[in-house]
GROMACS .gro file of C-alpha atoms in nm:
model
  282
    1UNK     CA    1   2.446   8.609  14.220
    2UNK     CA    2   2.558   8.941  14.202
    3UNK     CA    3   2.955   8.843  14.301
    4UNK     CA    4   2.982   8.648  13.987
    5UNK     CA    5   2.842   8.928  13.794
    6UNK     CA    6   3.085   9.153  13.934
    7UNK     CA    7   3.386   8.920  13.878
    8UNK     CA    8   3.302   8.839  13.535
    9UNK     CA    9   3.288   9.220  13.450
   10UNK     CA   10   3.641   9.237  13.629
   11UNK     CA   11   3.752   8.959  13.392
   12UNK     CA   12   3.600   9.120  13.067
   13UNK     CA   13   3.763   9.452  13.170
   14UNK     CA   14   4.110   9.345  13.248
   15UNK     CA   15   4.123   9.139  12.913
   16UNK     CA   16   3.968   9.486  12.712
   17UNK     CA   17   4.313   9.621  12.920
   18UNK     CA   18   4.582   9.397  12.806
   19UNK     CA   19   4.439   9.355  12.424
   20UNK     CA   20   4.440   9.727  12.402
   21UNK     CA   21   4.801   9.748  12.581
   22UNK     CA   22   4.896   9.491  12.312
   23UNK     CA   23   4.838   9.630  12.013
   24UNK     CA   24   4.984   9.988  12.168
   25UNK     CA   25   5.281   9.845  12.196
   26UNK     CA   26   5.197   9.632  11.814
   27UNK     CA   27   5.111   9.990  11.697
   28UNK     CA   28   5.424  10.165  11.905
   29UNK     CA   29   5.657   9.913  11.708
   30UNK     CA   30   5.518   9.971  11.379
   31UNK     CA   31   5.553  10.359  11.369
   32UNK     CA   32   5.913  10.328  11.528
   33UNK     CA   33   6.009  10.083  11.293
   34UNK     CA   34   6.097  10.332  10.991
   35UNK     CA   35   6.313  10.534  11.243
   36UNK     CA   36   6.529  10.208  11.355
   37UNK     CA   37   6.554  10.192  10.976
   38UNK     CA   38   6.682  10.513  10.927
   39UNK     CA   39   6.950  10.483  11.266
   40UNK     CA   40   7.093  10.180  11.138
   41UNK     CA   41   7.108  10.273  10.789
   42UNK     CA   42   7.305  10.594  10.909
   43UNK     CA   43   7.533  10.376  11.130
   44UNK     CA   44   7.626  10.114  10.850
   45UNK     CA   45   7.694  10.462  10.659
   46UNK     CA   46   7.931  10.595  10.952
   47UNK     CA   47   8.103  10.285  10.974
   48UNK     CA   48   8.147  10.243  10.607
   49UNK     CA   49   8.266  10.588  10.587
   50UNK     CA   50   8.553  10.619  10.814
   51UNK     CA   51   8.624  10.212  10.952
   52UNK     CA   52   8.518   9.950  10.715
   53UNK     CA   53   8.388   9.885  10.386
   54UNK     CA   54   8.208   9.588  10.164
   55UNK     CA   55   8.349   9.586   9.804
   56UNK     CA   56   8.219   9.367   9.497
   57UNK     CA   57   8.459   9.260   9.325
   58UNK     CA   58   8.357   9.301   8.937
   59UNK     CA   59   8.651   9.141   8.700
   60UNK     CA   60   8.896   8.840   8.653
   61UNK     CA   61   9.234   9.081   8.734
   62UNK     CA   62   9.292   8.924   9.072
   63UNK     CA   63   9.186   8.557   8.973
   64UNK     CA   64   9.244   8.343   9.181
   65UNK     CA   65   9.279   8.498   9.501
   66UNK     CA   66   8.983   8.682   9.451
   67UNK     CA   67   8.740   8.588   9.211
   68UNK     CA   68   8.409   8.772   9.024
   69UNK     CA   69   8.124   8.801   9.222
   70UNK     CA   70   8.332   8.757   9.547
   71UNK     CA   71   8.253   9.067   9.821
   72UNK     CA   72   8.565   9.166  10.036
   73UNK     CA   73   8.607   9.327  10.351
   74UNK     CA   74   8.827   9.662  10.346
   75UNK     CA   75   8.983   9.817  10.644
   76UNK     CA   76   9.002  10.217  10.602
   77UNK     CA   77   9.175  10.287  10.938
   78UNK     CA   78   9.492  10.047  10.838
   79UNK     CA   79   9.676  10.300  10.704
   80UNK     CA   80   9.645  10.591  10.920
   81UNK     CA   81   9.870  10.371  11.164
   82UNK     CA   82  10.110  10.218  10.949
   83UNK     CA   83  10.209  10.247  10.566
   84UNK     CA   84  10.124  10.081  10.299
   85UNK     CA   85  10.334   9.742  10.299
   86UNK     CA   86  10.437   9.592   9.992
   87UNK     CA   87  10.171   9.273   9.917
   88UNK     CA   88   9.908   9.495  10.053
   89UNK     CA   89   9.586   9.406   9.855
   90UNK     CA   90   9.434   9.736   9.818
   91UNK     CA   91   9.124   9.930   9.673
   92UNK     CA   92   9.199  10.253   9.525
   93UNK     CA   93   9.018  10.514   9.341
   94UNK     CA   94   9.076  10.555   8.984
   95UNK     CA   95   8.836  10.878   8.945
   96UNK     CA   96   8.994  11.092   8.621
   97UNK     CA   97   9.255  10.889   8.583
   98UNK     CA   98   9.248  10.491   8.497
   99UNK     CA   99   8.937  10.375   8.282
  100UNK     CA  100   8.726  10.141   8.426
  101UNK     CA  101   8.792   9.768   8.369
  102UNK     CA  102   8.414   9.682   8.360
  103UNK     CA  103   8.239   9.915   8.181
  104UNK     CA  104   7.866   9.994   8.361
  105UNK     CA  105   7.556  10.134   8.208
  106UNK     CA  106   7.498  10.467   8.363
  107UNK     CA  107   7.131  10.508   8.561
  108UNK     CA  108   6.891  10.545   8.389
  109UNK     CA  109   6.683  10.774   8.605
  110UNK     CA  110   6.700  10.886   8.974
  111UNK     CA  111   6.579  10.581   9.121
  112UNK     CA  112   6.813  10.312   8.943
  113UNK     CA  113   7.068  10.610   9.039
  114UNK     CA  114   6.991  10.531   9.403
  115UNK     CA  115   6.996  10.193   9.431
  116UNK     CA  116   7.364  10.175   9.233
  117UNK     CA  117   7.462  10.463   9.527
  118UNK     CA  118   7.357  10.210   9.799
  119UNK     CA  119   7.400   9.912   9.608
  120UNK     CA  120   7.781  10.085   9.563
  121UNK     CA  121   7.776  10.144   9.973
  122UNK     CA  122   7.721   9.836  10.049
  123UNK     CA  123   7.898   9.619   9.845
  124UNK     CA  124   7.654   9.444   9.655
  125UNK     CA  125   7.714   9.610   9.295
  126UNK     CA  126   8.056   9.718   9.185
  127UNK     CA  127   8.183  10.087   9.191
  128UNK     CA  128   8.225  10.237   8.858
  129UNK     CA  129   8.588  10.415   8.933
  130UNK     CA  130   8.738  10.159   9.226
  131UNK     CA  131   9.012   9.931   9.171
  132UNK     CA  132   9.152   9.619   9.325
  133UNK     CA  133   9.513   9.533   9.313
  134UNK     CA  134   9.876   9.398   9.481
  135UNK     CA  135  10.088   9.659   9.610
  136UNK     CA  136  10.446   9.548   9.435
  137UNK     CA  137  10.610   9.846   9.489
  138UNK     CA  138  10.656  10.126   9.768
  139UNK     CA  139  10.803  10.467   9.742
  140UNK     CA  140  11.178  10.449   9.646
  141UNK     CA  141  11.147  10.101   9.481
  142UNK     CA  142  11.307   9.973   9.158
  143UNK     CA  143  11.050   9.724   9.008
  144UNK     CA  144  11.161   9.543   8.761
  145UNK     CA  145  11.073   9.272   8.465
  146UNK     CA  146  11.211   9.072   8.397
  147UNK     CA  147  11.554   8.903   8.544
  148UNK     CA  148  11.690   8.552   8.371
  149UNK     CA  149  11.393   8.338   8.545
  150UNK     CA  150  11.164   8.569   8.386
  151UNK     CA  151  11.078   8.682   8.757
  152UNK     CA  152  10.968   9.018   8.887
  153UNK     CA  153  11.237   9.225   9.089
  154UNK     CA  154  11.198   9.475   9.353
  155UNK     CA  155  11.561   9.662   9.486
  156UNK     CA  156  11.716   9.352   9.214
  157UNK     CA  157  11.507   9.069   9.480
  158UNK     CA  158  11.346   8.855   9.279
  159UNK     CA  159  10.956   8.755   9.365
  160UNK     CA  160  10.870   8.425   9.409
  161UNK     CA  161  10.531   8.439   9.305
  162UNK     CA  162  10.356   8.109   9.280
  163UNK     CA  163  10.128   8.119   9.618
  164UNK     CA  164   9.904   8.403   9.409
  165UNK     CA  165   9.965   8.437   9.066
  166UNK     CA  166   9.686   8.303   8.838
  167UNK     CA  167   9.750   7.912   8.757
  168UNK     CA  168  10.007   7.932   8.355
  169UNK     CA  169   9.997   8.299   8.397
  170UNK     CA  170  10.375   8.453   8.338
  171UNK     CA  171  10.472   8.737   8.628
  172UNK     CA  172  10.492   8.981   8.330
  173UNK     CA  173  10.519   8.977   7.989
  174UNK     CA  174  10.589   9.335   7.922
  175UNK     CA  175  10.882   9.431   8.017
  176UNK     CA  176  10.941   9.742   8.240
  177UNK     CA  177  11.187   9.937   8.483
  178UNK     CA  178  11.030  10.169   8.711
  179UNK     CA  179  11.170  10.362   9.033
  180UNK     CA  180  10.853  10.430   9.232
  181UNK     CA  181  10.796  10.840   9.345
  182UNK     CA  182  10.746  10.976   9.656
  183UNK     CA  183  10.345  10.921   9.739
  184UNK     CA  184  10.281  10.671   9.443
  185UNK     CA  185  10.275  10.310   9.462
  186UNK     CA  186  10.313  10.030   9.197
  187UNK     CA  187  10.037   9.728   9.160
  188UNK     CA  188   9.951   9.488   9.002
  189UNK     CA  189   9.677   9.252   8.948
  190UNK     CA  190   9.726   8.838   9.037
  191UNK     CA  191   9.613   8.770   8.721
  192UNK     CA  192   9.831   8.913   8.523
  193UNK     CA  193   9.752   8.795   8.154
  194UNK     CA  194   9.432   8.997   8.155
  195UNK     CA  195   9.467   9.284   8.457
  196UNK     CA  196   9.516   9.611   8.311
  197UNK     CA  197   9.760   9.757   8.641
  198UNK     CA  198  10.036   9.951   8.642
  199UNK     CA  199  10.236   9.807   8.323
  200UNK     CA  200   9.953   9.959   8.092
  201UNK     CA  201   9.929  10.287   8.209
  202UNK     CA  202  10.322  10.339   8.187
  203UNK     CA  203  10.235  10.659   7.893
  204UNK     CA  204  10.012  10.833   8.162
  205UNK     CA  205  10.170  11.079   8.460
  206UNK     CA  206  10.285  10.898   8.714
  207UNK     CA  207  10.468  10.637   8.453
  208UNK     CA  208  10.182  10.383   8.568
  209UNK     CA  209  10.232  10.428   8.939
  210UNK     CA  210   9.903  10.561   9.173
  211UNK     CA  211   9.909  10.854   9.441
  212UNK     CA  212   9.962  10.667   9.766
  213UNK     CA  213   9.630  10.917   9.833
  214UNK     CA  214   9.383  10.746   9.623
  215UNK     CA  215   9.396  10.428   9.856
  216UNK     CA  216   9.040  10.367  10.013
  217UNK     CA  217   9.221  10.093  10.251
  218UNK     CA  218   9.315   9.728  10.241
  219UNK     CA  219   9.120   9.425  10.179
  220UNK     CA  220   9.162   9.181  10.460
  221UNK     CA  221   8.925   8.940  10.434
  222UNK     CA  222   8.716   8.788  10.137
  223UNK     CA  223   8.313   8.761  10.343
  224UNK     CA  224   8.103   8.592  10.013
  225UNK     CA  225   8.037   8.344   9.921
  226UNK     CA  226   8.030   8.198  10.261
  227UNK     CA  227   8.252   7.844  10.122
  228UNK     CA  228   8.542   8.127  10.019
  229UNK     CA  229   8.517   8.293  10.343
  230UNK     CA  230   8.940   8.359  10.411
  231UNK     CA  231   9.134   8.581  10.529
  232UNK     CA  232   9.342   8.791  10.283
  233UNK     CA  233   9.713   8.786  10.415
  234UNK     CA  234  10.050   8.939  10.262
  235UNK     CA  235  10.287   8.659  10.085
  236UNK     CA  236  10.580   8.556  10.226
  237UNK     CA  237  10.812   8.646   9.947
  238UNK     CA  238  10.717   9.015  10.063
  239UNK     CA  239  10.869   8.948  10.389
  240UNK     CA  240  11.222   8.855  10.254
  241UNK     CA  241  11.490   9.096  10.473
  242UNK     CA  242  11.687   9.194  10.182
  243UNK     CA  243  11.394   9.386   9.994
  244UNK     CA  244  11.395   9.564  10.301
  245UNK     CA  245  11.755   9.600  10.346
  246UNK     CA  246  11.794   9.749   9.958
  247UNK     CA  247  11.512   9.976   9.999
  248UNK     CA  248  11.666  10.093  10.324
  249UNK     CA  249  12.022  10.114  10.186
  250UNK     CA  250  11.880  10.341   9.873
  251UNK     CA  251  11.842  10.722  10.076
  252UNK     CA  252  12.198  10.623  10.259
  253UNK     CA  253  12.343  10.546   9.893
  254UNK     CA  254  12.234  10.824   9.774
  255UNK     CA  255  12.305  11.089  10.076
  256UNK     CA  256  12.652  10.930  10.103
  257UNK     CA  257  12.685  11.007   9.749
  258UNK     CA  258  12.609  11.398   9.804
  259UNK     CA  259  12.783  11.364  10.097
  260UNK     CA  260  13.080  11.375   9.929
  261UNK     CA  261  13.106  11.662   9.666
  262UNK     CA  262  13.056  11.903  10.044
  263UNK     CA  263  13.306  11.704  10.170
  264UNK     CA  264  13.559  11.818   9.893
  265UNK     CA  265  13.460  12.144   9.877
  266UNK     CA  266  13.449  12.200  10.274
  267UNK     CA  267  13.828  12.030  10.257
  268UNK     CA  268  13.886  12.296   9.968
  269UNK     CA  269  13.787  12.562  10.200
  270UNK     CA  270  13.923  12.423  10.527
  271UNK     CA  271  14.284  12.439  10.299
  272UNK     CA  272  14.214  12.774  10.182
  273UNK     CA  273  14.182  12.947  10.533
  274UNK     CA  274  14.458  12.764  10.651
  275UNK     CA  275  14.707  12.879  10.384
  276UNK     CA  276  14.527  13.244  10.453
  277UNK     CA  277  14.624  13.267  10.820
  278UNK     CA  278  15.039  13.127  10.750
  279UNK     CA  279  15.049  13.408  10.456
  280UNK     CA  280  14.918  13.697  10.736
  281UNK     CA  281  15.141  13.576  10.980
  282UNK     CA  282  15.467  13.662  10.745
   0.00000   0.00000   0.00000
């Protein structure tokens, strides 16, 4: 009688064992829980920091390619290995210099403040100062509005715009000339009856261009809503060889034209030296 006593004891025992194993490892995952938290908060951080980053996108200026409420992918590494192309859709920062198209109620205390920070982070809420537009023009371009089709130029190539502009909406109706600087870009929004880009800020520095410098990165890929889910590419009018060709043929216009006032002069000088040495040798 004893034996079963014994084994049932064994039983009780080993079943006291795994229940208080269990809810160890219940208790283990409980108190590690806020510190996965924490880890993968900080990585989402890292990666939004330096590789890629959610953005909401607040306003109507890039109807309909991207519309309100949509959240886009941004790649921040893009340009560190190639420039900014022309078609580029890009978020830039406007900080102390373009006013916000959608004006947002500051915080009103430390923890709304917060949330907006990681709502910001994370894409879910819009960011008070960042922008969303079409790269039109590069460094060294001459954008232009309009030519007898009532198209935009670029280097005197006119833009065939249809695949993004908004549905009745005219490629421009203010009229502007602009040669791009060094380290600024032009843009402009697809929807351009009610984006306030580069042809309304023409008064401030820059003539209505942005430092090349303020670009977060390029949006590549619209993620929400899931049924708009695309991919964000650059237009094929952008790819046309002669806007390359003209913005290529600009620096060689122009150091062919300097070229040749030192040409004269060194031909001036060249004659000079010449008529110097047949006078010493009489």
């Amino acid at each position: 009688m004893s034996v079963p006593a014994k084994d049932g004891v064994d039983v009780v025992a080993e079943d006291v064992k795994q229940t208080a194993e269990g809810g160890g490892k219940r208790g283990s995952f409980w108190r590690e829980l806020p510190v996965l938290i924490v880890v993968a908060l900080a990585l989402a951080l890292l990666i939004k920091s330096f590789v890629v980053q959610a953005f909401y996108i607040p306003s109507e200026s890039m109807q309909n390619t991207l519309l309100v409420n949509d959240r886009v992918l941004v790649n921040k590494l893009v340009y560190h290995v190639r420039d900014i192309h022309r078609g580029d859709i890009v978020v830039f920062s406007g900080l102390d210099s373009w006013d916000p198209e959608v004006q947002i109620e500051p915080p009103s205390n430390v923890v709304t403040g917060a949330l907006r920070w990681v709502g910001t982070a994370f894409g879910m809420v819009p960011g008070e100062k960042d922008y969303i537009k079409r790269v039109i023009g590069v460094p060294g371009d001459k954008v232009k509005c309009c030519d007898a089709q009532g198209r935009v130029t670029v280097n005197g190539v006119p833009l065939d715009e249809k695949s993004y502009l908004y549905p009745g909406d005219a490629p421009s109706t203010d009229q502007f000339e602009v040669t791009v600087p060094p380290g600024r870009l032009w843009v402009m929004g697809d929807h351009r009856s009610v984006s306030f880009d580069s042809r309304r800020h023409q008064g401030d520095p820059g003539g209505g261009t942005i430092p090349a410098d303020k670009v977060v990165g390029r949006a590549f890929v619209i993620v929400w809503p899931f049924d708009r889910a695309t991919v964000l590419s650059i237009p094929e009018t952008f790819s046309q060889p002669a806007l390359a060709l003209a913005a290529g043929a600009a620096p060689f216009v122009g150091g062919f034209a300097a070229a040749l006032p030192l040409m004269a002069v060194g031909r001036r000088l060249a004659f000079r030296r010449r008529a110097s040495r047949g006078r010493a040798r009489r």
